PDB file of C-alpha atoms in Angstrom:
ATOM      1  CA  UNK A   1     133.541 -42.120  99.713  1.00 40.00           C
ATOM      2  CA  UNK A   2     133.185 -45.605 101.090  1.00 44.00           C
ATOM      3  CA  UNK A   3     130.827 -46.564  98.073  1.00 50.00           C
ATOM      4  CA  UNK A   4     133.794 -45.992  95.519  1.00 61.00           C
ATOM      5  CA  UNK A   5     137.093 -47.664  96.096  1.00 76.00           C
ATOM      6  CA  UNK A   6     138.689 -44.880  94.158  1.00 84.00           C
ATOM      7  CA  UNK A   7     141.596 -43.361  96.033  1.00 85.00           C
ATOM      8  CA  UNK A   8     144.826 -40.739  95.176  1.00 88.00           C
ATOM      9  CA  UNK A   9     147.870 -41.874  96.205  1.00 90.00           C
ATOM     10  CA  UNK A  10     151.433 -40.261  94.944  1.00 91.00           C
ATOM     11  CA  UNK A  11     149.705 -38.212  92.776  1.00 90.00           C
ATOM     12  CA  UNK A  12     147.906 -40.877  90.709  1.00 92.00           C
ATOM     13  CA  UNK A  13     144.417 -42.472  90.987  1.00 91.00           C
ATOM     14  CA  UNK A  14     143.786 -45.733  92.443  1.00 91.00           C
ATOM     15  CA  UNK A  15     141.199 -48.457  92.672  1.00 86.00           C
ATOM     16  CA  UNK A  16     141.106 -50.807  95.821  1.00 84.00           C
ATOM     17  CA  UNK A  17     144.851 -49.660  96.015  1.00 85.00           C
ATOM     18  CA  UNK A  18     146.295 -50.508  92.578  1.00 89.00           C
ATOM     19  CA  UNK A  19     147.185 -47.281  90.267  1.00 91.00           C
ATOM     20  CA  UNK A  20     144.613 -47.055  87.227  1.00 89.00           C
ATOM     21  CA  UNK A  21     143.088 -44.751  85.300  1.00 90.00           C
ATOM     22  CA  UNK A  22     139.672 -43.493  85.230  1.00 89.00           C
ATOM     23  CA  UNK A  23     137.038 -43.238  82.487  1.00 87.00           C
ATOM     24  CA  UNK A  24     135.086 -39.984  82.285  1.00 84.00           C
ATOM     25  CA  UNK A  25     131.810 -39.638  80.150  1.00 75.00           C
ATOM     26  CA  UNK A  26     130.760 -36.940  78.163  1.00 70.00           C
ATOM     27  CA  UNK A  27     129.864 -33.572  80.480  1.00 69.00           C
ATOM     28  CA  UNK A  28     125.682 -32.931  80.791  1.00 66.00           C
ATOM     29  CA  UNK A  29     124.484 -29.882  79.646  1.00 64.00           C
ATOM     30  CA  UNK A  30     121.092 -31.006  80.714  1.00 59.00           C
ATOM     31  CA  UNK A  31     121.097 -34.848  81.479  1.00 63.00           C
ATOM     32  CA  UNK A  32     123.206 -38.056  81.541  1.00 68.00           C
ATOM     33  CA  UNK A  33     121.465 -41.342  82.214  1.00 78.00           C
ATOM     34  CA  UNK A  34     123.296 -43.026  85.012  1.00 81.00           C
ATOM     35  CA  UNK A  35     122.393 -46.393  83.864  1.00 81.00           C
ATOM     36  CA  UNK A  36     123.719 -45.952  80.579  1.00 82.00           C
ATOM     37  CA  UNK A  37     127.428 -45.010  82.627  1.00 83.00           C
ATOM     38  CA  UNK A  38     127.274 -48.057  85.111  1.00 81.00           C
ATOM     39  CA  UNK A  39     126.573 -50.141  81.373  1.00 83.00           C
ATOM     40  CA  UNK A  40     129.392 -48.713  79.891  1.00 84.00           C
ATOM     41  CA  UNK A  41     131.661 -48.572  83.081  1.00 83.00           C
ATOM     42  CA  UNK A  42     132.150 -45.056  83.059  1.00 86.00           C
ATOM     43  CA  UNK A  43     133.540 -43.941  86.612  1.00 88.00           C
ATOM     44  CA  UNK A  44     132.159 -39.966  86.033  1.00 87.00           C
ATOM     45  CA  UNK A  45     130.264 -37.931  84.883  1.00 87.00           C
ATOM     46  CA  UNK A  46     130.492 -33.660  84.857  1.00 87.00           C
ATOM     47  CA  UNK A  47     127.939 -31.490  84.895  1.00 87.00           C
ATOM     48  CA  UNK A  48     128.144 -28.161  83.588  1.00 86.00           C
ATOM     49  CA  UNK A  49     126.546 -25.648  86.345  1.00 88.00           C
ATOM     50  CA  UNK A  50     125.909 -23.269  84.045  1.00 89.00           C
ATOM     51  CA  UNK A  51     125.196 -19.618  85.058  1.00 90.00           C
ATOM     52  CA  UNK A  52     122.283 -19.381  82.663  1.00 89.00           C
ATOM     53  CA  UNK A  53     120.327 -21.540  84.714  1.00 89.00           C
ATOM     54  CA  UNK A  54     120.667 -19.449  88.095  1.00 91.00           C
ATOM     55  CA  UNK A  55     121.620 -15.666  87.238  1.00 92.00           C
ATOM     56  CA  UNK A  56     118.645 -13.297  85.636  1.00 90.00           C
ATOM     57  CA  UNK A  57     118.587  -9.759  84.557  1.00 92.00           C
ATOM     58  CA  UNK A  58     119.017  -7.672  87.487  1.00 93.00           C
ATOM     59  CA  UNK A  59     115.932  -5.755  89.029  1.00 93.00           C
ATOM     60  CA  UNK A  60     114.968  -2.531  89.523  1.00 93.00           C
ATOM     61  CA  UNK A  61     113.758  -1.600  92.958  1.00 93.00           C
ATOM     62  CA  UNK A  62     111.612   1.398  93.760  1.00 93.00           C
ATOM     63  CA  UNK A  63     114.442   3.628  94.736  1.00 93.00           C
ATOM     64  CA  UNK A  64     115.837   3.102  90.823  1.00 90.00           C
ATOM     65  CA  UNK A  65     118.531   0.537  92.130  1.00 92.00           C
ATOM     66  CA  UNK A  66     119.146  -2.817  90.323  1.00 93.00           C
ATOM     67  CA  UNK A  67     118.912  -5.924  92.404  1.00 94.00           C
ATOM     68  CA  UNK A  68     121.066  -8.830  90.969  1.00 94.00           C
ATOM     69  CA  UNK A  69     120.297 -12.207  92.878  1.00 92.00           C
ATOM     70  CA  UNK A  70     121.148 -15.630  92.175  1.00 93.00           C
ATOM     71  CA  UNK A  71     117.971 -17.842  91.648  1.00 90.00           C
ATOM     72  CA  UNK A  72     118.287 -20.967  93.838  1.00 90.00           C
ATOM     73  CA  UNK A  73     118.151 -24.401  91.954  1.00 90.00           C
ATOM     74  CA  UNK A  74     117.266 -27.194  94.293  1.00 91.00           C
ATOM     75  CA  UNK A  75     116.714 -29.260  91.201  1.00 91.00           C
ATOM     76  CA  UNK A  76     120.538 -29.483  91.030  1.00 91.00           C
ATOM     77  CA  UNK A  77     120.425 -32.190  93.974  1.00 92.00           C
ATOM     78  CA  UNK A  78     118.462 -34.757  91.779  1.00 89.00           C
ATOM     79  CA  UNK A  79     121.109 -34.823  89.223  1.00 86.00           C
ATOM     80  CA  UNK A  80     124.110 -35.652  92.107  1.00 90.00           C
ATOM     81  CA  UNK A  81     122.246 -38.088  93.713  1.00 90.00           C
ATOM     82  CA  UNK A  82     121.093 -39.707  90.900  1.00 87.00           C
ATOM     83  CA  UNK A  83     124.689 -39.868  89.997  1.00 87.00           C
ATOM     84  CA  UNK A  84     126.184 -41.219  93.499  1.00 86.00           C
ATOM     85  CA  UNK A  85     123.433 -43.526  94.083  1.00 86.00           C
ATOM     86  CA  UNK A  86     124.481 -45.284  90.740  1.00 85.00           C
ATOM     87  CA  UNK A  87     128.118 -45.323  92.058  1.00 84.00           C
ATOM     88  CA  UNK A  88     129.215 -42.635  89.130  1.00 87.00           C
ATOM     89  CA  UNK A  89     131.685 -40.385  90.521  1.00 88.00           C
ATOM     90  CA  UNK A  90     130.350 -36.794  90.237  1.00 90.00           C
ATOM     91  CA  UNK A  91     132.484 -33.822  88.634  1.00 90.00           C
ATOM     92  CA  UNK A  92     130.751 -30.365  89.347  1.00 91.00           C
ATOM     93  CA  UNK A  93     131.633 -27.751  86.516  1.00 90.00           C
ATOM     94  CA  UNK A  94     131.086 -24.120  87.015  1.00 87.00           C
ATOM     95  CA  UNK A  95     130.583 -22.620  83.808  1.00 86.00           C
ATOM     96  CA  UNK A  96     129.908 -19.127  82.789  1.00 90.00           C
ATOM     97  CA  UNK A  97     129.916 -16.603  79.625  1.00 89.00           C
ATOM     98  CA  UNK A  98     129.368 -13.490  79.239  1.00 89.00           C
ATOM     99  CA  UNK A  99     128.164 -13.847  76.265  1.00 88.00           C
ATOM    100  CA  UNK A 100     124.892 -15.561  77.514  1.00 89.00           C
ATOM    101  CA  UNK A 101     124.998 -13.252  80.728  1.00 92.00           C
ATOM    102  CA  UNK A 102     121.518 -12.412  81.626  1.00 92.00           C
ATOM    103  CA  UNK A 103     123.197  -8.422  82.236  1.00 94.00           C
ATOM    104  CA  UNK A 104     124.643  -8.394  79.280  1.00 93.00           C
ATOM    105  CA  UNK A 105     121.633  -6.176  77.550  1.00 92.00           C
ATOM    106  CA  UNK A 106     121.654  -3.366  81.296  1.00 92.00           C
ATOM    107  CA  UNK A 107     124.460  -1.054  80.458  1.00 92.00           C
ATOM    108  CA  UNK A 108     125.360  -0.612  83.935  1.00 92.00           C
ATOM    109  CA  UNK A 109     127.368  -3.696  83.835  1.00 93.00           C
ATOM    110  CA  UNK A 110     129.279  -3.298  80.612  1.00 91.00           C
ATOM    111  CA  UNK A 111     132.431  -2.651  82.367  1.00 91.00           C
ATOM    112  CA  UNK A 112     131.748  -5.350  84.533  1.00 93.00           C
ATOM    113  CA  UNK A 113     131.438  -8.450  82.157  1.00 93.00           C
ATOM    114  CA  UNK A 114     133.796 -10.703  79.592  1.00 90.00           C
ATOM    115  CA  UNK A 115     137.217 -10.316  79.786  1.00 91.00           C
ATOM    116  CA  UNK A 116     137.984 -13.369  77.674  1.00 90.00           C
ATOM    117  CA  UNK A 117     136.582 -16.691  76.931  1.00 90.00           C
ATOM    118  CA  UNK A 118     134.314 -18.399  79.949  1.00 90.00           C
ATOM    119  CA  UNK A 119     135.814 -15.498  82.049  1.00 92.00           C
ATOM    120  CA  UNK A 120     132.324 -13.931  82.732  1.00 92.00           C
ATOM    121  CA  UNK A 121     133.459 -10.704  84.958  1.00 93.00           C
ATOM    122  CA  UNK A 122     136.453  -8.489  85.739  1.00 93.00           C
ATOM    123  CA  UNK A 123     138.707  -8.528  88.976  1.00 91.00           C
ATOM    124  CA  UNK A 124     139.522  -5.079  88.712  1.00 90.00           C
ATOM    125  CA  UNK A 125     135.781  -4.042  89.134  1.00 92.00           C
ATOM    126  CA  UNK A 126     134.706  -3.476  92.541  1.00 92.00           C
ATOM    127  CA  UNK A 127     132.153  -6.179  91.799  1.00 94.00           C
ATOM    128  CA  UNK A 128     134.053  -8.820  89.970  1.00 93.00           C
ATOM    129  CA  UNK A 129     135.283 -10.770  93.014  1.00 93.00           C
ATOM    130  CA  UNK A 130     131.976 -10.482  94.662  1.00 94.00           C
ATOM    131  CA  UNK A 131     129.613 -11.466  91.497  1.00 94.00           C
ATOM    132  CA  UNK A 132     131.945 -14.697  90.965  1.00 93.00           C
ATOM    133  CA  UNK A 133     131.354 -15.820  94.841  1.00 93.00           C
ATOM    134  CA  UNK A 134     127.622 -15.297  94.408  1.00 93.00           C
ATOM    135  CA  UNK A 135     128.145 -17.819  91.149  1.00 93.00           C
ATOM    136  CA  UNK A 136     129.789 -20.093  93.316  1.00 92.00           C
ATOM    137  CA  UNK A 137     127.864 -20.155  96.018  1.00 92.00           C
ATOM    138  CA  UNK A 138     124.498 -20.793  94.176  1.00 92.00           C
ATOM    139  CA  UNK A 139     125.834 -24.017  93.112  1.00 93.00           C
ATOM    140  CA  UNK A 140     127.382 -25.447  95.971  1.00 93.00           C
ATOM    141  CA  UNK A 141     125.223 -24.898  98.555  1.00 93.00           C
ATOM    142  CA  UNK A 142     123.681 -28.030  97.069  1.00 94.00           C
ATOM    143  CA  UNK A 143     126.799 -29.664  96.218  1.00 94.00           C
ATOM    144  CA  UNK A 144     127.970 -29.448  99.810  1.00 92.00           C
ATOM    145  CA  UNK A 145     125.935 -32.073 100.963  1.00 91.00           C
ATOM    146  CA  UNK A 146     127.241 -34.602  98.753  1.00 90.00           C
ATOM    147  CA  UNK A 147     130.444 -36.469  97.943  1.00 87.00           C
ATOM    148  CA  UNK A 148     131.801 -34.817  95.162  1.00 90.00           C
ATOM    149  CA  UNK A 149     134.310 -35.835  93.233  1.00 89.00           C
ATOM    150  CA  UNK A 150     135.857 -32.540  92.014  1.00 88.00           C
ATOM    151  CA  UNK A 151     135.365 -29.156  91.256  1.00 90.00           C
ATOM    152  CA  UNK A 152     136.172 -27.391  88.162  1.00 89.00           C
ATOM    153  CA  UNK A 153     136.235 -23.517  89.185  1.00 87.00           C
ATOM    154  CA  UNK A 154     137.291 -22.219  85.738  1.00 86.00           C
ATOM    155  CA  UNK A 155     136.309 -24.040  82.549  1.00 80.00           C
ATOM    156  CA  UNK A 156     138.288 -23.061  79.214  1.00 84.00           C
ATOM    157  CA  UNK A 157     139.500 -20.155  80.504  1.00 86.00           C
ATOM    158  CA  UNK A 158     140.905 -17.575  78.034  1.00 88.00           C
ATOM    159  CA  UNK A 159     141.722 -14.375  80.289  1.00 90.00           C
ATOM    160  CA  UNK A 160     141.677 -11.318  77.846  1.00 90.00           C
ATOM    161  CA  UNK A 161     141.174  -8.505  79.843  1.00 92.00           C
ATOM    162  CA  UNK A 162     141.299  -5.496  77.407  1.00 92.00           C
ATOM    163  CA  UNK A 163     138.659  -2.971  80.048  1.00 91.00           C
ATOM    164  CA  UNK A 164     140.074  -0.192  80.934  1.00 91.00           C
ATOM    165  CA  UNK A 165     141.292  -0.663  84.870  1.00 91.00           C
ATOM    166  CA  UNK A 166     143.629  -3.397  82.917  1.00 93.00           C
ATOM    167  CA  UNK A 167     145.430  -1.194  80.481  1.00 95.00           C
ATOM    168  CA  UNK A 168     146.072   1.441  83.052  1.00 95.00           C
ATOM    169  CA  UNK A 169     147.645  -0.852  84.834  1.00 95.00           C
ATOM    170  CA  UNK A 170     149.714  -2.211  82.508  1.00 97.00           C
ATOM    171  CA  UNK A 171     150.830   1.112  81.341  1.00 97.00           C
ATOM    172  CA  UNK A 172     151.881   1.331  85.123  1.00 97.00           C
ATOM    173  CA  UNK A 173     154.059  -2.242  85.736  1.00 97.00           C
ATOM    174  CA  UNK A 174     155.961  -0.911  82.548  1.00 98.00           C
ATOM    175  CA  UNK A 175     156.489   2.447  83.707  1.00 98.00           C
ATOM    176  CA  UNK A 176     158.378   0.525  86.886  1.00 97.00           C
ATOM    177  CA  UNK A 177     159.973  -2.219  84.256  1.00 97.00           C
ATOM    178  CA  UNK A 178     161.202   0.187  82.211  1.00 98.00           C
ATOM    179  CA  UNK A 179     161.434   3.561  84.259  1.00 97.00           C
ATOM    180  CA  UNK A 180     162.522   5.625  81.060  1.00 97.00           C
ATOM    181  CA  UNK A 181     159.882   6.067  78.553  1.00 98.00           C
ATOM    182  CA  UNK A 182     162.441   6.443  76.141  1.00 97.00           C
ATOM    183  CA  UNK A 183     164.208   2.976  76.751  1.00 97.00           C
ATOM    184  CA  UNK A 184     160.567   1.292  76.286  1.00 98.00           C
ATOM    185  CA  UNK A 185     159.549   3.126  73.084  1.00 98.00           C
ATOM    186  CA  UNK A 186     163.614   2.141  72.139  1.00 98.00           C
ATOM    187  CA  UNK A 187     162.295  -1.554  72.462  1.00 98.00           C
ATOM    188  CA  UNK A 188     159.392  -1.363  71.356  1.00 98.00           C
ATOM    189  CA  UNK A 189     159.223   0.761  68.506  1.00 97.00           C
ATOM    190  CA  UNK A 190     156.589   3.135  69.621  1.00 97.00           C
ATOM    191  CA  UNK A 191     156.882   7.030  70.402  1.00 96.00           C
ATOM    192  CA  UNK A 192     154.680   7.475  73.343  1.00 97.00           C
ATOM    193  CA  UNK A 193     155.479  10.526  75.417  1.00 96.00           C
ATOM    194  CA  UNK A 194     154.778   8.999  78.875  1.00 97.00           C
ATOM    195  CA  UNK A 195     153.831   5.998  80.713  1.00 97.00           C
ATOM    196  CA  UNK A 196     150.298   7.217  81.343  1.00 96.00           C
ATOM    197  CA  UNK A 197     149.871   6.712  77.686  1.00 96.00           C
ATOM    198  CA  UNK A 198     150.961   3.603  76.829  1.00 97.00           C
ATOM    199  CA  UNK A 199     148.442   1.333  75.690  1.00 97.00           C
ATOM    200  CA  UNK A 200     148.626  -2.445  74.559  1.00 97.00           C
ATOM    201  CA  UNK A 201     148.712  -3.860  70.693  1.00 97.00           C
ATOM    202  CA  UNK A 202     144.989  -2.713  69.262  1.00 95.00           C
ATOM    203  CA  UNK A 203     144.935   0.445  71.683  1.00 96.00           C
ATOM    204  CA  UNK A 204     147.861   2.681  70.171  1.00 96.00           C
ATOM    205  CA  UNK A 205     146.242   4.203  67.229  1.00 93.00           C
ATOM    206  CA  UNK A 206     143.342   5.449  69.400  1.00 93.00           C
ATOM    207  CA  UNK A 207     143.623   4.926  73.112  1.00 92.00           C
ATOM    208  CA  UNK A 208     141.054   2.902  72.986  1.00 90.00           C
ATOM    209  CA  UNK A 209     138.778   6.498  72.738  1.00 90.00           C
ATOM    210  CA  UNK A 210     136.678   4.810  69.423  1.00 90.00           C
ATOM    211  CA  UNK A 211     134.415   2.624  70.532  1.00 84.00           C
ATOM    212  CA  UNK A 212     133.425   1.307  66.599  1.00 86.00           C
ATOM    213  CA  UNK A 213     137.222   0.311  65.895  1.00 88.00           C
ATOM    214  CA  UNK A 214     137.867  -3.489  65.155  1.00 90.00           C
ATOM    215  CA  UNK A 215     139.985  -4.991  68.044  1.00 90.00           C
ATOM    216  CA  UNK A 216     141.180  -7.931  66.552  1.00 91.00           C
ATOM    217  CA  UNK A 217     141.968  -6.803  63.338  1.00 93.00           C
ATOM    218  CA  UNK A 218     144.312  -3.684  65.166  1.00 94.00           C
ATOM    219  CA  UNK A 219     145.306  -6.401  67.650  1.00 94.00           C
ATOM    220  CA  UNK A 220     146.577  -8.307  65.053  1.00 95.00           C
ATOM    221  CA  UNK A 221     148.136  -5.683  63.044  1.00 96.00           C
ATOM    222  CA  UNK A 222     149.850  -3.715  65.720  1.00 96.00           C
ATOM    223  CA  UNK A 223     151.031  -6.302  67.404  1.00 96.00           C
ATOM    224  CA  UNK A 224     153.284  -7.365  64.781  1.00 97.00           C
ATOM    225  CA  UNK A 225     154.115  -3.966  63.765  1.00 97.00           C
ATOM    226  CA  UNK A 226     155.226  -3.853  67.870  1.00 97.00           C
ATOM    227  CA  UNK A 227     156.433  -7.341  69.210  1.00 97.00           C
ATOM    228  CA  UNK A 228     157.911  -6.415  71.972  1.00 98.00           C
ATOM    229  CA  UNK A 229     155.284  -4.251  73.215  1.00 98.00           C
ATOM    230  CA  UNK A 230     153.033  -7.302  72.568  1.00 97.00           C
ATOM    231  CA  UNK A 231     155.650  -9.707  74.444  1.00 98.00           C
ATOM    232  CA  UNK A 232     155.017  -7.376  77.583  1.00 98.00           C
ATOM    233  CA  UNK A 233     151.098  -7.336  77.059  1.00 97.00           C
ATOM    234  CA  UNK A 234     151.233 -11.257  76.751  1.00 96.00           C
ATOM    235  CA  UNK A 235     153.292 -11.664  79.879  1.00 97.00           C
ATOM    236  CA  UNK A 236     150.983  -8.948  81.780  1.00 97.00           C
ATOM    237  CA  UNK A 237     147.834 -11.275  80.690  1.00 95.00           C
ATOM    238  CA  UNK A 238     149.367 -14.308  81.925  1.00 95.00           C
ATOM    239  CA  UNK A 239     150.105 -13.141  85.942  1.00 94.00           C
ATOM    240  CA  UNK A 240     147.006 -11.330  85.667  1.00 91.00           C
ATOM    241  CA  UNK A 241     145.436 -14.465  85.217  1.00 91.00           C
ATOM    242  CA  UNK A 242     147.432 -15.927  86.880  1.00 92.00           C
ATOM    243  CA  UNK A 243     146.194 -13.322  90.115  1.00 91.00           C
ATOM    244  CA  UNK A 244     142.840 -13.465  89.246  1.00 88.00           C
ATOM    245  CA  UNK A 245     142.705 -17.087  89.661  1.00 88.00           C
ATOM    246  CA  UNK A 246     144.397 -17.614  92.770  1.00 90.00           C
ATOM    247  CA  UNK A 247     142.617 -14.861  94.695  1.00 88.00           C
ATOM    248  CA  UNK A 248     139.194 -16.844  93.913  1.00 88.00           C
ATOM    249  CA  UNK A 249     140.403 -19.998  95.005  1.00 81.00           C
ATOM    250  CA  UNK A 250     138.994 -21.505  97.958  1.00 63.00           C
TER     251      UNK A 250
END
């Protein structure tokens, strides 16, 4: 933008041309006060675009259906502007947890939400993909309009995808790793009779069938009773992640 001499150039930020680095302030939860930034020559500012400002528990029509919409939040426009009109660069965070996820208390979408930390739904779901562009969208059809400086798609990510859809395919990229069921349980110490049962570290003892079990406890405890098997889960995590992330990319 023509009101902030700050450029990119070889991979490095600039200022009227020179290299230099860039001072970032605190991220807003609620509010920053631009004039205390331009005091303390902060260059930006993020904002975290929280999903528990926009997304409330779904509806249900007359037919029995739930409606899930994203509220709109015009209000959002008063903090960037504020921002640019100071000459504080603006960095737009999308944030979301399924912990606070106004579904979280509908059982419909159990299978739908947290698989890991500020990774609020599941690709594998039919929905996942299509409930993280409605996130998206809410926020930046007011961010659109203005300069901004960056986008932060995924904040703190920590992909843990334990739901079901994920262990069954996991079970399936070994079966074509290891072809043999008898070569994997040879490395990883397990006796499972086929690939369509093998199940992750904190899945063997039950198949995941016992709802009540501890997870991280069996997690913990299987996995070092299997490291190998936990090696593969590990690995499996990461490209899913890895997937998930660049199929919601812009």
């Amino acid at each position: 933008p023509k009101q902030w001499p700050i450029g990119i150039q070889n991979g490095q930020f600039t200022r009227l041309g020179k290299p230099c680095f860039l001072l970032g302030g605190w991220q807003a939860d609620n509010e920053s006060n631009p004039w205390l930034m331009r005091l303390l020559g902060v260059d930006l500012v993020t904002w975290n675009a929280d999903e528990i400002y926009s997304l409330y528990p779904a509806k249900v029509t007359d037919s029995g259906a739930l409606r899930v919409s994203w509220t709109e939040t015009p209000w959002y426009e008063a903090f960037i502007n504020r921002f640019t009109q100071n000459g504080v660069l603006f960095w737009h965070e999308h944030k979301a947890h399924a912990r606070y996820n106004a579904l979280r208390f509908q059982p419909e979408f159990a299978d739908l939400l947290d698989v890991g930390h500020f990774v609020p739904y599941d690709l594998k779901h039919p929905l996942g993909e299509q409930f993280y562009r409605e996130m998206f969208k809410s926020w930046m059809r007011y961010t659109v309009k203005y300069p901004v400086f960056c986008y932060e798609l995924f904040n703190e990510m920590g992909y843990r995808n334990l739901k079901l859809p994920a262990r069954r395919e996991f079970a399936r990229k070994m079966a074509r790793k290891y072809v043999d069921i008898d070569k994997a349980n040879a490395a990883w110490g397990t006796s499972f009779a086929d690939f369509a049962g093998v199940q992750p570290p904190g899945f063997i003892q039950d198949g995941g069938a016992n709802s009540n079990l501890p997870r991280e406890p069996l997690f913990a405890r299987e996995g070092r009773k299997h490291p190998n098997l936990l090696i593969d889960w590990l690995k499996f995590q990461e490209d899913d992640s890895y997937d998930m992330v660049s199929k919601l990319m812009p």
